[in-house]
Structures are given as structure tokens and as C-alpha cells.
Coordinates of C-alpha atoms and ligand atoms in Angstrom, one line a residue:
X27 CA 15.9 11.5 -15.4
X28 CA 16.4 7.8 -16.1
X29 CA 14.2 5.9 -13.6
X30 CA 14.0 2.2 -13.0
X31 CA 11.0 0.3 -11.7
X32 CA 11.3 -3.3 -10.3
X33 CA 7.9 -5.1 -10.2
X34 CA 5.6 -4.1 -13.0
X35 CA 2.2 -4.7 -11.3
X36 CA -0.6 -2.3 -10.2
X37 CA 1.7 0.2 -8.4
X38 CA 4.9 -0.2 -10.5
X39 CA 2.9 0.0 -13.8
X40 CA 0.8 3.0 -12.6
X41 CA 4.0 4.8 -11.5
X42 CA 5.6 4.1 -14.9
X43 CA 2.6 5.6 -16.7
X44 CA 2.9 8.8 -14.6
X45 CA 6.6 9.1 -14.7
X46 CA 6.7 8.7 -18.5
X47 CA 4.0 11.3 -18.9
X48 CA 6.4 13.7 -17.0
X49 CA 9.1 13.1 -19.5
X50 CA 11.3 10.7 -17.6
X51 CA 12.8 7.7 -19.3
X52 CA 11.5 4.7 -17.5
X53 CA 13.1 1.2 -17.6
X54 CA 11.3 -1.7 -16.0
X55 CA 12.3 -5.1 -14.6
X56 CA 9.7 -7.8 -13.8
X57 CA 9.8 -11.5 -13.1
X58 CA 7.9 -12.6 -16.2
X59 CA 8.8 -11.8 -19.8
X60 CA 5.0 -11.5 -20.6
X61 CA 4.6 -8.8 -18.0
X62 CA 7.5 -6.9 -19.5
X63 CA 6.0 -7.1 -22.9
X64 CA 2.6 -5.9 -21.6
X65 CA 4.2 -3.0 -19.7
X66 CA 5.9 -1.8 -22.9
X67 CA 2.7 -2.2 -24.9
X68 CA 0.6 -0.3 -22.3
X69 CA 3.2 2.5 -22.3
X70 CA 4.1 2.0 -18.6
X71 CA 7.8 1.7 -19.5
X72 CA 10.1 2.7 -22.4
X73 CA 11.7 -0.7 -22.2
X74 CA 11.7 -3.7 -19.9
X75 CA 13.5 -7.0 -19.1
X76 CA 13.8 -9.7 -16.5
X77 CA 17.4 -9.0 -15.6
X78 CA 18.2 -6.4 -12.9
X79 CA 21.4 -5.5 -14.8
X80 CA 19.0 -3.7 -17.1
X81 CA 18.8 -0.9 -14.5
X82 CA 22.6 -0.4 -14.2
X83 CA 22.5 3.1 -15.6
X84 CA 19.6 4.7 -13.7
X85 CA 19.4 7.7 -11.4
X86 CA 16.6 6.3 -9.2
X87 CA 14.9 3.0 -8.8
X88 CA 11.4 2.4 -7.4
X89 CA 11.1 -1.1 -5.8
X90 CA 7.4 -2.2 -6.4
X91 CA 7.4 -5.9 -5.8
X92 CA 5.5 -7.6 -3.0
X93 CA 7.2 -7.0 0.4
X94 CA 8.6 -10.5 0.7
X95 CA 10.8 -10.1 -2.4
X96 CA 12.3 -6.7 -1.5
X97 CA 15.4 -7.6 0.4
X98 CA 16.5 -10.4 -2.0
X99 CA 16.1 -7.9 -4.9
X100 CA 18.2 -5.2 -3.3
X101 CA 20.9 -7.8 -2.5
X102 CA 21.1 -8.6 -6.2
X103 CA 20.6 -5.1 -7.4
X104 CA 23.5 -3.5 -5.5
X105 CA 26.2 -5.2 -7.5
X106 CA 24.9 -3.6 -10.7
X107 CA 24.2 0.0 -9.8
X108 CA 26.2 3.1 -9.1
X109 CA 26.6 4.2 -5.5
X110 CA 24.8 7.5 -6.5
X111 CA 21.6 5.7 -7.5
X112 CA 18.8 6.4 -5.1
X113 CA 16.6 3.4 -4.2
X114 CA 13.1 3.8 -2.8
X115 CA 10.3 1.3 -2.3
X116 CA 6.5 1.5 -2.3
X117 CA 5.8 -1.2 0.3
X118 CA 2.7 -0.9 2.5
X119 CA 4.7 -1.7 5.7
X120 CA 7.8 0.4 6.5
X121 CA 9.7 -0.7 9.7
X122 CA 10.8 -4.1 8.5
X123 CA 11.6 -2.8 5.0
X124 CA 13.7 0.1 6.3
X125 CA 15.5 -2.2 8.8
X126 CA 16.3 -4.7 6.1
X127 CA 17.3 -2.4 3.2
X128 CA 19.0 0.6 4.9
X129 CA 22.1 -1.4 5.9
X130 CA 22.4 -2.6 2.3
X131 CA 22.2 0.8 0.6
X132 CA 22.9 4.2 2.0
X133 CA 20.9 6.0 -0.6
X134 CA 17.6 4.4 0.3
X135 CA 14.4 6.2 1.2
X136 CA 11.4 4.2 2.4
X137 CA 8.2 5.3 0.7
X138 CA 4.5 4.4 0.5
X139 CA 2.0 5.9 -1.9
X140 CA -1.4 5.6 -0.2
X141 CA -3.4 4.5 -3.3
X142 CA -4.6 1.2 -4.7
X143 CA -7.5 -0.7 -6.2
X144 CA -8.8 -4.2 -5.6
X145 CA -7.0 -5.4 -8.7
X146 CA -3.4 -6.4 -9.2
X147 CA -0.9 -7.0 -12.0
X148 CA 0.1 -4.8 -15.0
X149 CA -3.3 -5.1 -16.5
X150 CA -4.6 -3.1 -13.5
X151 CA -2.1 -0.2 -13.9
X152 CA -3.8 3.1 -14.4
X153 CA -3.1 6.8 -15.0
X154 CA -4.0 9.2 -12.1
X155 CA -3.9 6.5 -9.4
X156 CA -1.7 8.7 -7.0
X157 CA -3.1 12.2 -7.7
X158 CA -4.5 13.9 -4.5
X159 CA -3.5 11.0 -2.3
X160 CA -0.9 11.0 0.4
X161 CA 2.6 9.7 -0.4
X162 CA 4.6 9.0 2.8
X163 CA 8.4 9.0 3.0
X164 CA 10.0 7.4 6.0
X165 CA 13.6 8.5 6.1
X166 CA 15.8 7.6 9.1
X167 CA 18.6 9.6 10.7
X168 CA 21.2 8.1 8.3
X169 CA 19.2 8.9 5.1
X170 CA 21.1 11.4 3.0
X171 CA 19.0 14.6 2.6
X172 CA 19.9 14.7 -1.2
X173 CA 18.3 11.2 -1.6
X174 CA 15.1 12.4 0.1
X175 CA 15.1 15.6 -2.1
X176 CA 15.6 13.5 -5.2
X177 CA 12.6 11.2 -4.4
X178 CA 10.4 14.2 -3.6
X179 CA 11.4 15.9 -6.8
X180 CA 10.2 12.8 -8.7
X181 CA 6.9 12.3 -6.9
X182 CA 5.8 15.9 -6.4
X183 CA 4.7 16.4 -10.0
X184 CA 2.3 13.4 -9.5
X185 CA 0.1 15.8 -7.4
X186 CA 0.6 13.7 -4.3
X187 CA 0.5 15.1 -0.8
X188 CA 3.9 14.3 0.6
X189 CA 4.3 13.4 4.3
X190 CA 7.4 12.4 6.2
X191 CA 7.4 10.3 9.4
X192 CA 9.3 7.5 11.1
X193 CA 8.8 4.0 9.8
X194 CA 7.3 3.1 13.2
X195 CA 4.8 5.9 13.3
X196 CA 3.8 5.0 9.7
X197 CA 3.1 1.4 10.6
X198 CA 1.1 2.3 13.6
X199 CA -1.0 4.9 11.7
X200 CA -1.6 2.7 8.6
X201 CA -2.6 -0.2 10.9
X202 CA -5.6 1.9 11.9
X203 CA -6.7 3.3 8.6
X204 CA -5.6 0.6 6.1
X205 CA -4.6 -2.7 7.5
X206 CA -7.4 -2.9 10.2
X207 CA -10.1 -2.0 7.6
X208 CA -8.9 -4.9 5.4
X209 CA -9.3 -7.4 8.2
X210 CA -12.6 -6.0 9.4
X211 CA -14.0 -6.0 5.9
X212 CA -12.7 -9.5 5.3
X213 CA -14.3 -10.7 8.5
X214 CA -17.6 -9.1 7.5
X215 CA -17.7 -11.1 4.3
X216 CA -16.6 -14.2 6.1
X217 CA -19.3 -13.8 8.8
X218 CA -22.0 -13.3 6.2
X219 CA -20.8 -16.4 4.3
X220 CA -21.4 -18.4 7.5
X221 CA -25.1 -17.8 7.5
X222 CA -26.4 -21.3 8.1
X223 CA -29.8 -21.0 6.4
X224 CA -29.1 -21.4 2.6
X225 CA -32.3 -19.5 1.6
X226 CA -31.4 -16.5 3.9
X227 CA -27.8 -16.5 2.5
X228 CA -29.1 -16.4 -1.0
X229 CA -31.6 -13.6 -0.1
X230 CA -28.8 -11.6 1.6
X231 CA -26.6 -12.0 -1.5
X232 CA -29.4 -10.7 -3.7
X233 CA -30.2 -7.8 -1.4
X234 CA -26.6 -6.6 -0.9
X235 CA -26.3 -3.1 -2.3
X236 CA -24.3 0.1 -1.8
X237 CA -23.7 -0.3 2.0
X238 CA -22.3 -3.8 1.6
X239 CA -20.3 -2.8 -1.5
X240 CA -18.6 0.0 0.5
X241 CA -17.9 -2.0 3.6
X242 CA -16.7 -5.2 1.8
X243 CA -14.5 -3.5 -0.8
X244 CA -11.1 -3.6 0.9
X245 CA -11.8 -7.2 2.2
X246 CA -12.3 -8.3 -1.4
X247 CA -8.9 -7.1 -2.6
X248 CA -5.6 -8.7 -3.4
X249 CA -5.1 -11.6 -0.8
X250 CA -1.3 -11.6 -1.2
X251 CA -1.2 -7.9 -0.2
X252 CA -3.5 -8.4 2.8
X253 CA -1.4 -11.4 3.9
X254 CA 1.8 -9.3 3.7
X255 CA 0.2 -6.6 5.9
X256 CA -0.6 -9.1 8.6
X257 CA 2.8 -10.7 8.3
X258 CA 5.0 -7.6 8.2
X259 CA 2.9 -5.3 10.5
X260 CA 1.8 -8.0 12.9
X261 CA 2.2 -6.1 16.2
X262 CA 0.5 -2.9 15.1
X263 CA -2.3 -4.8 13.4
X264 CA -2.9 -6.9 16.5
X265 CA -2.9 -3.7 18.6
X266 CA -5.5 -2.1 16.3
X267 CA -7.6 -5.3 16.2
X268 CA -7.6 -5.3 20.0
X269 CA -8.8 -1.7 20.1
X270 CA -11.5 -2.7 17.6
X271 CA -12.6 -5.7 19.6
X272 CA -13.0 -3.5 22.7
X273 CA -15.3 -1.2 20.7
X274 CA -17.3 -4.2 19.4
X275 CA -17.7 -5.6 22.9
X276 CA -18.9 -2.2 24.1
X277 CA -21.5 -2.1 21.3
X278 CA -22.7 -5.6 22.0
X279 CA -23.0 -4.8 25.8
X280 CA -24.9 -1.6 25.0
X281 CA -27.4 -3.4 22.7
X282 CA -27.9 -6.3 25.1
X283 CA -28.7 -3.7 27.8
X284 CA -31.2 -2.1 25.4
X285 CA -29.5 1.2 26.0
X286 CA -30.6 2.8 22.8
X287 CA -29.7 6.3 23.9
X288 CA -26.0 5.3 24.3
X289 CA -26.0 3.6 20.9
X290 CA -27.3 6.8 19.3
X291 CA -24.9 9.0 21.2
X292 CA -22.0 6.8 20.0
X293 CA -23.3 7.0 16.4
X294 CA -23.5 10.8 16.7
X295 CA -19.8 10.8 17.8
X296 CA -18.7 8.6 15.0
X297 CA -20.7 10.6 12.5
X298 CA -18.8 13.7 13.5
X299 CA -15.5 11.9 14.0
X300 CA -15.4 10.3 10.5
X301 CA -14.8 13.7 8.9
X302 CA -11.5 13.9 10.8
X303 CA -10.2 11.1 8.7
X304 CA -11.9 11.7 5.3
X305 CA -12.6 14.9 3.5
Ligands
LIG30 P1 1.1 -6.5 -7.9 O1 0.0 -5.8 -8.8 O2 0.9 -8.0 -7.6 O3 2.5 -6.3 -8.6 C1 3.7 -6.8 -8.1 C2 4.5 -7.2 -9.3 O4 5.8 -7.6 -8.8 C3 4.0 -8.4 -10.1 O5 3.3 -8.0 -11.2 C4 5.2 -9.3 -10.3 O6 5.5 -9.3 -11.7 C5 6.3 -8.5 -9.7 N1 7.3 -9.3 -9.0 C6 7.1 -10.3 -8.1 N2 8.2 -10.8 -7.7 C7 9.2 -10.2 -8.4 C8 10.6 -10.4 -8.5 N3 11.2 -11.3 -7.7 N4 11.3 -9.6 -9.4 C9 10.7 -8.7 -10.2 N5 9.3 -8.5 -10.2 C10 8.6 -9.3 -9.3 O7 1.2 -5.8 -6.5 P2 1.0 -4.3 -6.1 O8 -0.4 -4.1 -5.6 O9 1.5 -3.4 -7.2 O10 2.0 -4.2 -4.9 C11 3.3 -3.9 -5.0 C12 3.9 -3.2 -3.8 O11 3.1 -2.0 -3.6 C13 3.8 -4.0 -2.5 O12 4.9 -3.8 -1.8 C14 2.6 -3.4 -1.8 O13 2.8 -3.4 -0.4 C15 2.7 -1.9 -2.3 N6 1.4 -1.2 -2.3 C16 0.3 -1.8 -2.8 C17 -0.9 -1.0 -2.8 C18 -2.2 -1.6 -3.3 O14 -3.3 -1.2 -2.8 N7 -2.2 -2.6 -4.1 C19 -0.9 0.3 -2.3 C20 0.3 0.9 -1.9 C21 1.4 0.1 -1.9 P3 5.3 -10.5 -12.7 O15 3.9 -10.2 -13.3 O16 6.4 -10.3 -13.7 O17 5.4 -11.8 -12.0

């Protein structure tokens, strides 16, 4: 198949590496000429350019730019491609994207590969990023079944676990397990940096080890991506932050009351509950 990718960064570049290794011809479009050259040199695309016309003759196009650019790109793209071309995106938020793009292109399937790293850009693209991870598709009633089937046929060989749900359910679920953790992790780093005793701060920085590395990882990721999560999934993120604040208040109250039994009981519950989210 001839597949286009717009936005040759971490996700777009990694997709290109995978799709080419499954014998697809991959054409890329990115904003900067230098990124296009790097993507070709790294083997993420067969060829790349900065003009969307470059993707005129493709069967499917993956939109892999930051969320803020998606609608403008689709508006430009539609005048160059055949009505049969299937568009899909990889954005971390779905309701706003599906609402903006669906009216512009019938053959559009919202998508979100649940995989990433703290890095960004084409230099960060890597083989195997998606394997064994969930890949969510968020079709709506008007989405043609053939378009969904085509996207699934492209992503299935990447060994992803495919899920389908509504854009709204997607956004509510990822607020809990992706967007909320970014904000909690960021606020952890920020709170630590506010230690007022310079010596203690220095000591804490020297002593930070695996626990801090694990809990601060997602807060130390791509700031643009975190900003987009907050902006485009505002209501669900606020809902999950409210739920988190309630839990924090409960913990503070229990510790102030020196109710050590309740603290331990809660930690026993979370120890067991964690495995319901991770394997
Ligand atoms: P990224 O590494 O910053 O890559 C985005 C790329 O888009 C940049 O390299 C940039 O290319 C290109 N770009 C920006 N504006 C463009 C435009 N107008 N036209 C063409 N190309 C443009 O970001 P990413 O992490 O891959 O994220 C991309 C998408 O994946 C986002 O929608 C995000 O929500 C989603 N996502 C991210 C993750 C994650 O953990 N990172 C996980 C799942 C989904 P130039 O270098 O040419 O400027």
C-alpha cells in the first residue's frame, strides 16, 4: 500500500519505520526540510517533502502533527487527495479532533496509539514503539466500515492491541491513565523544586533514585504535548484532577489523625488495585 505520514516526529517517524518494514511504500510530509532529510536518512520514509501535494496519490494518510495543527492540515490536504483516501490521526485527545475533522472528510478514522517516550522529533523515532501496546480507534456513526477496516489492516501487523470506543469515552479514560499522571508527575517535580532550604534541595537531588525516576518520568516529557492534553481535554482532565484532589485530602486527613491502620488498609487496596491497570 502507498501510505502518507504528515508530521515526521517521534510518532510519525516511528510509524514510518514500522510501516516500511511491513513492505508499505511510505511518503512523508513535514514542516522543515531538514526533518524530511533526516527521516529519509533514518529509513522512516521512502521519500519526503514539505508540500502536502506530495501525498496526492496515497491510499491512507496518518496525521502525526501536534493537535493544534491537525484541522488546518486537513483543510489543505483535502484539495490534493482522492475521495477514496482514508485519513487517520494519532492525536492524544479524540473528541475535539473527531468533531473538527469528520465534517471535512468522510473517510476519517480517529486513532491513538498508546505509546511514547519522553523525547520528541524525528531523532527520537524508534522501531518497536507500538508493539504490545493498545491502539485505540474512535469511529463515529458516520465512519465508513471500509475505512475502519483499512486502518485496522495497516496497524494490526504492528502487533498492537486494537480497541474501539467513542471519542468521549476515550478522552475520559485517558484523562485517568495518561493525562492525569502527567500533571501529577509534573506537580511532584515542581513541589520538590520549591524546597526552600538550598542544602536540603541539593541533598534530595543527590539522593533521588529509582522511585523518583519512576514517578517523575511522565512529568519530564514533551511540554508541548502536555500542554495540548490540558488544552484539548480540559474538562476530563479537570474531572480526574478533582478526583485525585479528593484522594489527597483524604490521605492528608488520615495522616493528621494518625490513623495508621487506615493508611495501611488504603495502601493494601492500591497494591491490589494497581494490577487491574498494569500487567
Ligand atoms: P513530535 O515528536 O514533536 O512530532 C511532531 C512533528 O510534527 C514535528 O517533528 C514537526 O515537524 C511536525 N509538524 C509540526 N507542525 C507541522 C505542520 N504544520 N506540517 C507538517 N509537519 C508539522 O510530536 P509527537 O510526540 O510525535 O506527537 C505527534 C502526535 O502524536 C500528537 O498529536 C500527539 O498527541 C500524538 N501522540 C503522542 C504521543 C507521545 O507520547 N509523544 C503518544 C501518542 C500520541 P518538523 O520537525 O518538520 O517541524
